mmCIF file of C-alpha atoms in Angstrom:
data_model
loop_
_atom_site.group_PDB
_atom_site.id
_atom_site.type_symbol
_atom_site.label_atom_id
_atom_site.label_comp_id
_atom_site.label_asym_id
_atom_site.label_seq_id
_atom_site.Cartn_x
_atom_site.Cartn_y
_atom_site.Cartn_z
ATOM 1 C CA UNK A 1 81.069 123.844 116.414
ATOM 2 C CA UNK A 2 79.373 123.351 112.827
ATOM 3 C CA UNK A 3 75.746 121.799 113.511
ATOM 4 C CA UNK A 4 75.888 118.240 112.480
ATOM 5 C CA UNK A 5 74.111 116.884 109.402
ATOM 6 C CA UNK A 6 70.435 115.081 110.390
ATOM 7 C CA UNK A 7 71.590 111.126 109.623
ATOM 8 C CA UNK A 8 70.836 108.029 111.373
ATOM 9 C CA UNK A 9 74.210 107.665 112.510
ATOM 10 C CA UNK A 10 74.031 104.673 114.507
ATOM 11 C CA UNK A 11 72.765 102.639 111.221
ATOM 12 C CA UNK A 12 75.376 104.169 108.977
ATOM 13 C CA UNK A 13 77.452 101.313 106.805
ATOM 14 C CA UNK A 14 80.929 101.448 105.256
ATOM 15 C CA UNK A 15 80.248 103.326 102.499
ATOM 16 C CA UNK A 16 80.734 106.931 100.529
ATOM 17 C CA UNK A 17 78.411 109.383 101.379
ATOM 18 C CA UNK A 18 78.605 112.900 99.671
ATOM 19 C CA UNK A 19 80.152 115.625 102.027
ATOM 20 C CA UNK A 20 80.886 119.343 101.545
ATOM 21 C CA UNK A 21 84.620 119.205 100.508
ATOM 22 C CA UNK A 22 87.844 117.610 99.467
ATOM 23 C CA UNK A 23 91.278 118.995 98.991
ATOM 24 C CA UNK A 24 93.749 118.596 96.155
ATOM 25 C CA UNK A 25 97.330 118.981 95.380
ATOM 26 C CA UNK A 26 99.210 118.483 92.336
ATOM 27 C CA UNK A 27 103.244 117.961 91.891
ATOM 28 C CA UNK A 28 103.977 119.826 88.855
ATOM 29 C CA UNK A 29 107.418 121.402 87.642
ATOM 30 C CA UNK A 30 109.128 119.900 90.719
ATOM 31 C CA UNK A 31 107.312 121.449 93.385
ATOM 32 C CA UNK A 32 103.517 120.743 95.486
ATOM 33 C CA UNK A 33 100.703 123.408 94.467
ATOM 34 C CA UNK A 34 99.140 124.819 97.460
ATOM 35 C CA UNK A 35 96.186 122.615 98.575
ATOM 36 C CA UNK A 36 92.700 123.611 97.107
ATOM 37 C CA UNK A 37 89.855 122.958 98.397
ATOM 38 C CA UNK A 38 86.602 121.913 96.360
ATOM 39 C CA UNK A 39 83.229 120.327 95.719
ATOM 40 C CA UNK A 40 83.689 118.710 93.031
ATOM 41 C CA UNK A 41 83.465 115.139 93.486
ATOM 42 C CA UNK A 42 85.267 114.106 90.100
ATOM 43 C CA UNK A 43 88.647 114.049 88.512
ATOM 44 C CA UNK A 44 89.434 115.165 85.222
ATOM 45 C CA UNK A 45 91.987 113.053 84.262
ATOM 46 C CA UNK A 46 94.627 112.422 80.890
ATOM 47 C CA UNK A 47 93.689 108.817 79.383
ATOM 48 C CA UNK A 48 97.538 108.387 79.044
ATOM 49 C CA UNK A 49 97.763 108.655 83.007
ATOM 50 C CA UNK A 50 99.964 106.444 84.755
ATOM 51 C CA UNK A 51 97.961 105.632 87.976
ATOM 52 C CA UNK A 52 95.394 104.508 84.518
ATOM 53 C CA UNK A 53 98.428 102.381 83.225
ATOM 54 C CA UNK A 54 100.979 101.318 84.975
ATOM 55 C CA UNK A 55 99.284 101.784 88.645
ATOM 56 C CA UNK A 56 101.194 103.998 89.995
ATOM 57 C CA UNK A 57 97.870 104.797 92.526
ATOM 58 C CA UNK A 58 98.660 104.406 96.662
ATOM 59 C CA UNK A 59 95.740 104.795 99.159
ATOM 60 C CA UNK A 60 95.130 105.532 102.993
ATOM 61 C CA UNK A 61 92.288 105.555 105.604
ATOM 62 C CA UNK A 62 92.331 106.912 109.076
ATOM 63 C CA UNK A 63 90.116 108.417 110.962
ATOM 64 C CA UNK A 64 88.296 111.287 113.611
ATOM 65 C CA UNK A 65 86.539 110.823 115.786
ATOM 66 C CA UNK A 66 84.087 113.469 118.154
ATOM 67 C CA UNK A 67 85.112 113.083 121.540
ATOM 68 C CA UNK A 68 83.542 112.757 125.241
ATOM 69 C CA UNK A 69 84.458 116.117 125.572
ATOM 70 C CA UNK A 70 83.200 117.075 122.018
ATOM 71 C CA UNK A 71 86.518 118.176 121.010
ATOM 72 C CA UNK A 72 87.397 115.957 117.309
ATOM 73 C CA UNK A 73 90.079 113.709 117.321
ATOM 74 C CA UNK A 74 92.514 112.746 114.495
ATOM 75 C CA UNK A 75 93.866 109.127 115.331
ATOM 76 C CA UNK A 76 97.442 108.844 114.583
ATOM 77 C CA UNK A 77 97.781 111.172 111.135
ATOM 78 C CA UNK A 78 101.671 111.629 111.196
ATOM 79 C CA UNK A 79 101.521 107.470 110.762
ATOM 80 C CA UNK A 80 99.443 107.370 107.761
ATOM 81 C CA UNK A 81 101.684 110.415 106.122
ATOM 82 C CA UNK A 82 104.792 108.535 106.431
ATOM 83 C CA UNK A 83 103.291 105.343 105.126
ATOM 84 C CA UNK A 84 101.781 107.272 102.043
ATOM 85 C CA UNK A 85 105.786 108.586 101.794
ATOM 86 C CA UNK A 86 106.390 104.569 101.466
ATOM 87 C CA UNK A 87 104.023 103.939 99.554
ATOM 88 C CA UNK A 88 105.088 106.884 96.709
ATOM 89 C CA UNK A 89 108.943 106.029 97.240
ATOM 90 C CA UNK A 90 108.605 102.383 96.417
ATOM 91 C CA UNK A 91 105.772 103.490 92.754
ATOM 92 C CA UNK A 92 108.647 106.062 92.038
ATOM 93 C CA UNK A 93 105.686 108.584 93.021
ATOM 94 C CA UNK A 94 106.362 112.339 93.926
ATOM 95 C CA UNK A 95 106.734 112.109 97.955
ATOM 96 C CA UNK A 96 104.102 114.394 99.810
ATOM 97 C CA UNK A 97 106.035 115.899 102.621
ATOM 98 C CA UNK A 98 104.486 115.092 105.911
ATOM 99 C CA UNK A 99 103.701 118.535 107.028
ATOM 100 C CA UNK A 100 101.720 118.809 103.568
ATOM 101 C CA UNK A 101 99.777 115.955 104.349
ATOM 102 C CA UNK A 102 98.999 116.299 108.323
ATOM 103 C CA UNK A 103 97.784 119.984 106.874
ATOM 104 C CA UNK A 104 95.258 118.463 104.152
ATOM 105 C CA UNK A 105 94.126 116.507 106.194
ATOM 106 C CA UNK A 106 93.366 119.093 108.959
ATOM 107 C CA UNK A 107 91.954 121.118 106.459
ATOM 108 C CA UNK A 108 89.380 118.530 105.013
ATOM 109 C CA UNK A 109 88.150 117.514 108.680
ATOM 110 C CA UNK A 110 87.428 120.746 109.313
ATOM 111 C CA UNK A 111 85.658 122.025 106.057
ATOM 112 C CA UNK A 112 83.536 118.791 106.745
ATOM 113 C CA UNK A 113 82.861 119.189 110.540
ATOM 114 C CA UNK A 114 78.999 118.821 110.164
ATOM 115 C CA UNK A 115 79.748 115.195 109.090
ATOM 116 C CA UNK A 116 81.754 114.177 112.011
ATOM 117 C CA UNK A 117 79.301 111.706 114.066
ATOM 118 C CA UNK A 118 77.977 112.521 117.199
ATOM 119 C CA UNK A 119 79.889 110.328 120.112
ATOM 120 C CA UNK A 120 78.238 107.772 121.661
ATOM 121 C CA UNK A 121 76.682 106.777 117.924
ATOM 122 C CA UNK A 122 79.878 104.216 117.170
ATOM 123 C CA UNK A 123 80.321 105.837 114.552
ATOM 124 C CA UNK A 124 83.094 108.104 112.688
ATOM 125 C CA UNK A 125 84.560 110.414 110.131
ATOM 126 C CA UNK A 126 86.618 108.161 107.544
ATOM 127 C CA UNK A 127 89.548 110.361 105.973
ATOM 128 C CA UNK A 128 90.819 108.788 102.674
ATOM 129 C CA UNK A 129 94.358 110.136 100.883
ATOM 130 C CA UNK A 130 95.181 108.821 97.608
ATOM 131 C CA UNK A 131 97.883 109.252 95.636
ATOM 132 C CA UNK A 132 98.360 108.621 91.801
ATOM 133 C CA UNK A 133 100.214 109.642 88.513
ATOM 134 C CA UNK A 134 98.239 112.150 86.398
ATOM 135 C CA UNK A 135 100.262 112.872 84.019
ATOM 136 C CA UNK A 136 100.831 110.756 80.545
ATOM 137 C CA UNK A 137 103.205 108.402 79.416
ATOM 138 C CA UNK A 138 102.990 105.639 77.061
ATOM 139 C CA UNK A 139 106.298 104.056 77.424
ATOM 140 C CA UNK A 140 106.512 102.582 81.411
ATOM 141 C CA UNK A 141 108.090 105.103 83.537
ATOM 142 C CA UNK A 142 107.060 106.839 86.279
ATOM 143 C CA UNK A 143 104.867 110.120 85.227
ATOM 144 C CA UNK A 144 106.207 113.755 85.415
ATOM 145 C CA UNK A 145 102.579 114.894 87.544
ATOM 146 C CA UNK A 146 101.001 113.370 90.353
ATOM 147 C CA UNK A 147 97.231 114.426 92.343
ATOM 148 C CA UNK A 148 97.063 114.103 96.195
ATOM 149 C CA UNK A 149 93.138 114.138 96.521
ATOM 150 C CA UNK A 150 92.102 113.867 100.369
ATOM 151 C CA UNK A 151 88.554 113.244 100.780
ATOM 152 C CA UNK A 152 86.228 112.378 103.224
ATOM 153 C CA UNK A 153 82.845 110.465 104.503
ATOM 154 C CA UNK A 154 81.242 109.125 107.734
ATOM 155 C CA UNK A 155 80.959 105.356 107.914
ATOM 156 C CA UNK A 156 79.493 103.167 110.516
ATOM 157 C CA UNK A 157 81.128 99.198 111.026
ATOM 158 C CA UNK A 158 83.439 97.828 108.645
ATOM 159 C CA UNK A 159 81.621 94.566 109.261
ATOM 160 C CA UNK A 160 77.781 94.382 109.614
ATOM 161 C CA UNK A 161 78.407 92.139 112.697
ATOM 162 C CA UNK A 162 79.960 94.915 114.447
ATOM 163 C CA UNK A 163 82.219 93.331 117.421
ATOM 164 C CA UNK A 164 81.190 90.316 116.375
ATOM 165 C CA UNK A 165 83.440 87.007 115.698
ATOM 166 C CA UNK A 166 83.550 86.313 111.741
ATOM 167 C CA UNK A 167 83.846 83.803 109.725
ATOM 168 C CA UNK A 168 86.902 82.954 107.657
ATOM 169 C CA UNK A 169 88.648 80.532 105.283
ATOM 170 C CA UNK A 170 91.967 79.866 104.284
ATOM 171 C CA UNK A 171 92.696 80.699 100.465
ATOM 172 C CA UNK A 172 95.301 78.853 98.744
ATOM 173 C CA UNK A 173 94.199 79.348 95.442
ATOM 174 C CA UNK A 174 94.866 83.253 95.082
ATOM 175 C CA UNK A 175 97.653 85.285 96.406
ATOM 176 C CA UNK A 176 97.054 88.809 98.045
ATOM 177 C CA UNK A 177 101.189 89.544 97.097
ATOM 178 C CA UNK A 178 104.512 88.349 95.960
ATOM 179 C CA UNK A 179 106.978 87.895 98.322
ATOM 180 C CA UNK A 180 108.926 90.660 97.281
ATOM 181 C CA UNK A 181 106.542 92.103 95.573
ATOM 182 C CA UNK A 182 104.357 95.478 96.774
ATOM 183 C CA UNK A 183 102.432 93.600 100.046
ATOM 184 C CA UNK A 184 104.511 96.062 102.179
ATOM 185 C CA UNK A 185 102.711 99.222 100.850
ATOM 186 C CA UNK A 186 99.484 100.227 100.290
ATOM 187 C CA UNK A 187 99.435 99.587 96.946
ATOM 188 C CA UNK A 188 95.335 99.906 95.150
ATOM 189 C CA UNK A 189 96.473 97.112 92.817
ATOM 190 C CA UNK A 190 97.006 94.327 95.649
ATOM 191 C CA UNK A 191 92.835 95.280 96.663
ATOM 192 C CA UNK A 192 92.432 94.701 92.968
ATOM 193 C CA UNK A 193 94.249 90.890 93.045
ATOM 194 C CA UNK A 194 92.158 90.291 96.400
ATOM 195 C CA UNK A 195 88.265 91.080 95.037
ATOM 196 C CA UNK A 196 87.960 87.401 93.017
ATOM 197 C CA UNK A 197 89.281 85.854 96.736
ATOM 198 C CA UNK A 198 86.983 87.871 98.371
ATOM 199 C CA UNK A 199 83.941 87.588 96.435
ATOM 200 C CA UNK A 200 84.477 83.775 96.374
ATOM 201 C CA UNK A 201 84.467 83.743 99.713
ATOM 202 C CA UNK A 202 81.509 85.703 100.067
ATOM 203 C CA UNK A 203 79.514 83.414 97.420
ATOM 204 C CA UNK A 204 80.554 80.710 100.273
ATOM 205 C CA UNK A 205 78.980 82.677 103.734
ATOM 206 C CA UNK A 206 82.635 83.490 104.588
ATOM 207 C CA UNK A 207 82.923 87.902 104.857
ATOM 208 C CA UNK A 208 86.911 87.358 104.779
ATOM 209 C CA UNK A 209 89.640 84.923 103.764
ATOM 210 C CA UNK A 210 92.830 84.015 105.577
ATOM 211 C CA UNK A 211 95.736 84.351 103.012
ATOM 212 C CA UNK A 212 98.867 82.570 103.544
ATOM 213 C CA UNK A 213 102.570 82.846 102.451
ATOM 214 C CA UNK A 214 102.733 83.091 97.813
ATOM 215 C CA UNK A 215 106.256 81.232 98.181
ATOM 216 C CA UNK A 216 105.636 78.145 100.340
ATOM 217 C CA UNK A 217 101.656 78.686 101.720
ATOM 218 C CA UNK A 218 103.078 77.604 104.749
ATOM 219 C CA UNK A 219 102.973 81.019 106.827
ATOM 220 C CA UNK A 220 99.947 83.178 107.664
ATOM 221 C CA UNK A 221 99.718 86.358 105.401
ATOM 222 C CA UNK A 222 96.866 88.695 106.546
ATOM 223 C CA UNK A 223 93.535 88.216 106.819
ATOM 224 C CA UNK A 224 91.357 89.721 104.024
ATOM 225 C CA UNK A 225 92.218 93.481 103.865
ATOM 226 C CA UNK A 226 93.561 93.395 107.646
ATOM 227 C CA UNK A 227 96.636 92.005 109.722
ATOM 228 C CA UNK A 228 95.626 88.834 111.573
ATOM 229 C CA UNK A 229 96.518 88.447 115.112
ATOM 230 C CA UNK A 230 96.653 85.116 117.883
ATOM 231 C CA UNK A 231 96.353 85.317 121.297
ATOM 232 C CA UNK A 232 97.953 82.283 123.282
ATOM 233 C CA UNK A 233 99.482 81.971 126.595
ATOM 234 C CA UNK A 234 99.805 85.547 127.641
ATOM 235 C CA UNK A 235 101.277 86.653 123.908
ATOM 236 C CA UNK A 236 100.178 88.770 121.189
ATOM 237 C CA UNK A 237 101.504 87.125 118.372
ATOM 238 C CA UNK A 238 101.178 88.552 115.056
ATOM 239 C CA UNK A 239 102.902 87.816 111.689
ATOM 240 C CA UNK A 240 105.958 89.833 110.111
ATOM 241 C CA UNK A 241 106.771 89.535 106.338
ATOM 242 C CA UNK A 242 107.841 91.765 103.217
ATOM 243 C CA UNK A 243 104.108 91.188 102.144
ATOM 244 C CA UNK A 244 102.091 92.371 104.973
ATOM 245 C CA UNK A 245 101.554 95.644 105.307
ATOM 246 C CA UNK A 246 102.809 97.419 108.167
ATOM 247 C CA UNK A 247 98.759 98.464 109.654
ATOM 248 C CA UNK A 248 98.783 101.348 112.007
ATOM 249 C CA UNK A 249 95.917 99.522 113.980
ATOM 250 C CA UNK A 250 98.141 96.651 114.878
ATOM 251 C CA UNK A 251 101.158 98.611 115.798
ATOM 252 C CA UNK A 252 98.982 100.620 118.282
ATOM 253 C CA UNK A 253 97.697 97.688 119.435
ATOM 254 C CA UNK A 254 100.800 95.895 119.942
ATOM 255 C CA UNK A 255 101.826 98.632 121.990
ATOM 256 C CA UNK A 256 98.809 98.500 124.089
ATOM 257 C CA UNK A 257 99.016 94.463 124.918
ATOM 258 C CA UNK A 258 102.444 95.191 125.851
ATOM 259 C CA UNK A 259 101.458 98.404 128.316
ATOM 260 C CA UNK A 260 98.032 95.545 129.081
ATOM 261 C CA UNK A 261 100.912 92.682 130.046
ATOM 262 C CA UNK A 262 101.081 90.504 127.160
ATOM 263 C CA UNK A 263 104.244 89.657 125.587
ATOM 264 C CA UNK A 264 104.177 90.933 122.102
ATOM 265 C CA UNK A 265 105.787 88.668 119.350
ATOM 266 C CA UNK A 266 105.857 90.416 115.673
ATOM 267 C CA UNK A 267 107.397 87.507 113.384
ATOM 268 C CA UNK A 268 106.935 84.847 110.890
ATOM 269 C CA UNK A 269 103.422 82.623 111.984
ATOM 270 C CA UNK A 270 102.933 79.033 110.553
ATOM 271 C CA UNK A 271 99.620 78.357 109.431
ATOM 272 C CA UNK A 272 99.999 75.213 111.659
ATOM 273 C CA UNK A 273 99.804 77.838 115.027
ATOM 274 C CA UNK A 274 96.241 78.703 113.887
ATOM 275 C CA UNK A 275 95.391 75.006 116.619
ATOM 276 C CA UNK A 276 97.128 76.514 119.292
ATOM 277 C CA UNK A 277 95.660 80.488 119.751
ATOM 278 C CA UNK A 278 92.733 80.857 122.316
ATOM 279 C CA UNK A 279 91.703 83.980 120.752
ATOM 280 C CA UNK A 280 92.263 85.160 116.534
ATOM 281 C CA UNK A 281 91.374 88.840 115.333
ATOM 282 C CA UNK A 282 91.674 90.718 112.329
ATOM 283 C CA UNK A 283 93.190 94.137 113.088
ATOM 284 C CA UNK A 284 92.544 97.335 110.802
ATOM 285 C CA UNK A 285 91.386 101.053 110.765
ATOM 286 C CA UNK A 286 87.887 100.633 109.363
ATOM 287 C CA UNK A 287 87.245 97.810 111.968
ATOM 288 C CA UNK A 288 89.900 98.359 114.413
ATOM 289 C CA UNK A 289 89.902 94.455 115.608
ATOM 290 C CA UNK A 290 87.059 91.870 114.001
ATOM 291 C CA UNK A 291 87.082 89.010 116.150
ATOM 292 C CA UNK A 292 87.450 85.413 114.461
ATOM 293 C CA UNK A 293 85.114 83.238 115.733
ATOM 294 C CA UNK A 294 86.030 80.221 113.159
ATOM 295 C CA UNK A 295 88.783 79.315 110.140
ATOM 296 C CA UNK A 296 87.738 77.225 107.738
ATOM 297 C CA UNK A 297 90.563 75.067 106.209
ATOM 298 C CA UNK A 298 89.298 73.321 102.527
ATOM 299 C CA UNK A 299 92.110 71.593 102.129
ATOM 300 C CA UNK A 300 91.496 69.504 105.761
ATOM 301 C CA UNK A 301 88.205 70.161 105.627
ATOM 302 C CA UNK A 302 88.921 71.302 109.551
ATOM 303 C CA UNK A 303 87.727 74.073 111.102
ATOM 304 C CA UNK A 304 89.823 75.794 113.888
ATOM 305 C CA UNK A 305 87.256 77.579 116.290
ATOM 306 C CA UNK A 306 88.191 80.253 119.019
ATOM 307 C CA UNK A 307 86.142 80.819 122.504
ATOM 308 C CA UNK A 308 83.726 78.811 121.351
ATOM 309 C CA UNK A 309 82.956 81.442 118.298
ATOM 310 C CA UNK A 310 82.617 84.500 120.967
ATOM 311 C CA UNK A 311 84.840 87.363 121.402
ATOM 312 C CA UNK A 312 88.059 86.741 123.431
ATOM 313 C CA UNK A 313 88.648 88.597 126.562
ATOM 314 C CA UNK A 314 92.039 89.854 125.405
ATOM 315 C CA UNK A 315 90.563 91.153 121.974
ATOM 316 C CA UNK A 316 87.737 92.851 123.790
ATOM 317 C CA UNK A 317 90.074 94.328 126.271
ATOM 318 C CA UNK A 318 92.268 95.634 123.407
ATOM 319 C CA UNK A 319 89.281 97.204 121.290
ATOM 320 C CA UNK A 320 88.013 98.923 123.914
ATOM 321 C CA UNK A 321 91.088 100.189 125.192
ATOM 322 C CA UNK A 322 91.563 101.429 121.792
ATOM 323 C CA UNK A 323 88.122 102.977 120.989
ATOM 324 C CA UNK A 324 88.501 104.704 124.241
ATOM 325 C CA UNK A 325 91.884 107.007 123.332
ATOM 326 C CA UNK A 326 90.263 107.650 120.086
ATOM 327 C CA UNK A 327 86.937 109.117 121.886
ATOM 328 C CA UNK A 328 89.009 110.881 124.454
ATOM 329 C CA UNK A 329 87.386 108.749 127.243
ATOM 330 C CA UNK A 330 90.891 107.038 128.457
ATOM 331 C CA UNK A 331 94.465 109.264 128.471
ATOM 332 C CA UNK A 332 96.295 109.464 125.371
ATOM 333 C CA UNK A 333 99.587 108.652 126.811
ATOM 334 C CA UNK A 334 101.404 108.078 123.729
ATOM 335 C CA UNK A 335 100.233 111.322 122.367
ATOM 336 C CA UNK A 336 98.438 109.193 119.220
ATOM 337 C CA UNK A 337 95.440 111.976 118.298
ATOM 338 C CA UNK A 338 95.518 115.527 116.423
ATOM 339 C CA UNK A 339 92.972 117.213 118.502
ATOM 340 C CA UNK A 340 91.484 119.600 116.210
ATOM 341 C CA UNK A 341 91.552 123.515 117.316
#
């Protein structure tokens, strides 16, 4: 095992530290170079670039983890491959085959094993993929080169409350997607539509918004960069539409509320349900589940609060549940982590 960098893990924030490596490969001529890896923490990139233009740019984040056991733990790579394959498809982006990708991203966590926090410090190794047209064109069209850069960095909570209930408020005045529009993907140009919501909502003691439906505002969207989540009378109910992206994080955890007992319901949520849930969360991979402890609606001036602004049984049951396969302390069952040889 590589000896571990000296950092105060346990105080680390969400944020990009330097590591060792990252790992590139370009589509050129048809075909995938064979990954490099390097130090080199820049890009030298054509100004006529598309991803610069016409965003053709697609992201992911996942993560390792050192287990119980020491051995380091990959949570559910295969998933963020095939949503990256989305992702490209639906920008008219070269497709990274999946067995590319689960290998890059082997090969990155283990050129940076130093970095991968201790267990028992909460926190982990953050793996981030992106995907974006490097080659030039000036008239709009897809571009004829594309960079896979994988890189890494170790990040403590999302959130600085930890597993804490947040704050939020509904935002009816910005949309995070159109309805047919690129919600469904992980697109870097719906974050950029979402930082004016979010920083207005910051400015207002709120560290996330609640978006709902562009068409009609009168479904639930997601919550800030996350899916959102109720809890009420024995269901999991979380919403399904063309602009919510499909997270990883919630379709683990609706398959552990279903193995936990709760009867999972993926479908279309009114933003009049928010009254009736005993317990709200916001479901991703850099927080895995951020409790709601209170939405704020401006246009009521009402605020919906859940166990009385503390964590919910069910969504404490779920995160630990969850934080336990991905530490190796509980049985992966459903055969969700890469164990690193």
């Amino acid at each position: 095992m590589a000896t571990t960098v000296d950092l105060d893990w346990k105080n680390l924030s969400f944020g990009y530290l330097k590591t060792d490596y990252n790992i590139r490969s370009y589509f050129r001529n048809g075909a995938w170079t064979t990954p490099e890896m390097t130090s080199d923490e820049t890009v030298n990139l054509h100004m006529a670039a598309t991803g610069l233009h016409y965003g053709q740019e697609a992201f992911e984040g996942l993560k390792a983890f050192r287990g119980v056991d020491g051995q380091v733990r990959i949570f559910r790579a295969d998933e963020n491959g095939k949503r990256l394959a989305s992702s490209a498809e639906y920008l008219r982006m070269a497709v990274p085959p999946l067995e590319l990708f689960i290998d890059m991203v082997k090969q990155v966590v283990k050129a940076n094993e130093r970095f991968i926090p201790p267990y028992g410090t909460g926190a982990s190794l953050y793996i981030r993929p992106v995907l974006f047209g490097s080659g030039p064109q000036v008239g709009v069209k897809p571009a004829d080169e594309y960079l896979l850069i994988i890189f890494v960095t170790p990040v403590g909570p999302y959130y600085k409350e930890g597993f804490n209930p947040i704050r939020v408020i509904i935002d009816r005045d910005h949309d995070r997607a159109a309805p047919l529009g690129t919600g469904h993907i992980k697109a870097g140009g719906n974050y950029g539509a979402s930082l004016i919501s979010s920083e207005e909502a910051h400015d207002k003691g709120y560290p996330s918004v609640l978006y709902l439906d562009a068409k009609e505002k009168k479904h639930i969207d997601e919550c800030g960069a996350a899916n959102f989540f109720g809890i009420r009378d024995g269901r999991y109910i979380t919403p399904k539409s063309h602009s919510v992206l499909p997270s990883i994080t919630n379709m683990s955890l609706m398959t552990l509320a279903a193995d936990l007992g709760l009867k999972v319901e993926s479908r279309p949520v009114e933003a009049e349900e928010l009254s009736t849930f005993s317990e709200a969360g916001a479901c991703g991979t850099a927080a895995v589940i951020s409790p709601i402890g209170s939405i704020y609606d401006p246009e009521t001036n009402h605020t919906y609060t859940y166990n009385n602004g503390e964590p919910g049984e069910w969504s404490k049951k779920l995160y630990h549940k969850l934080r336990a396969i991905q530490y190796g302390e509980e049985s992966d069952t459903h055969g969700w982590n890469l164990v690193l040889e």
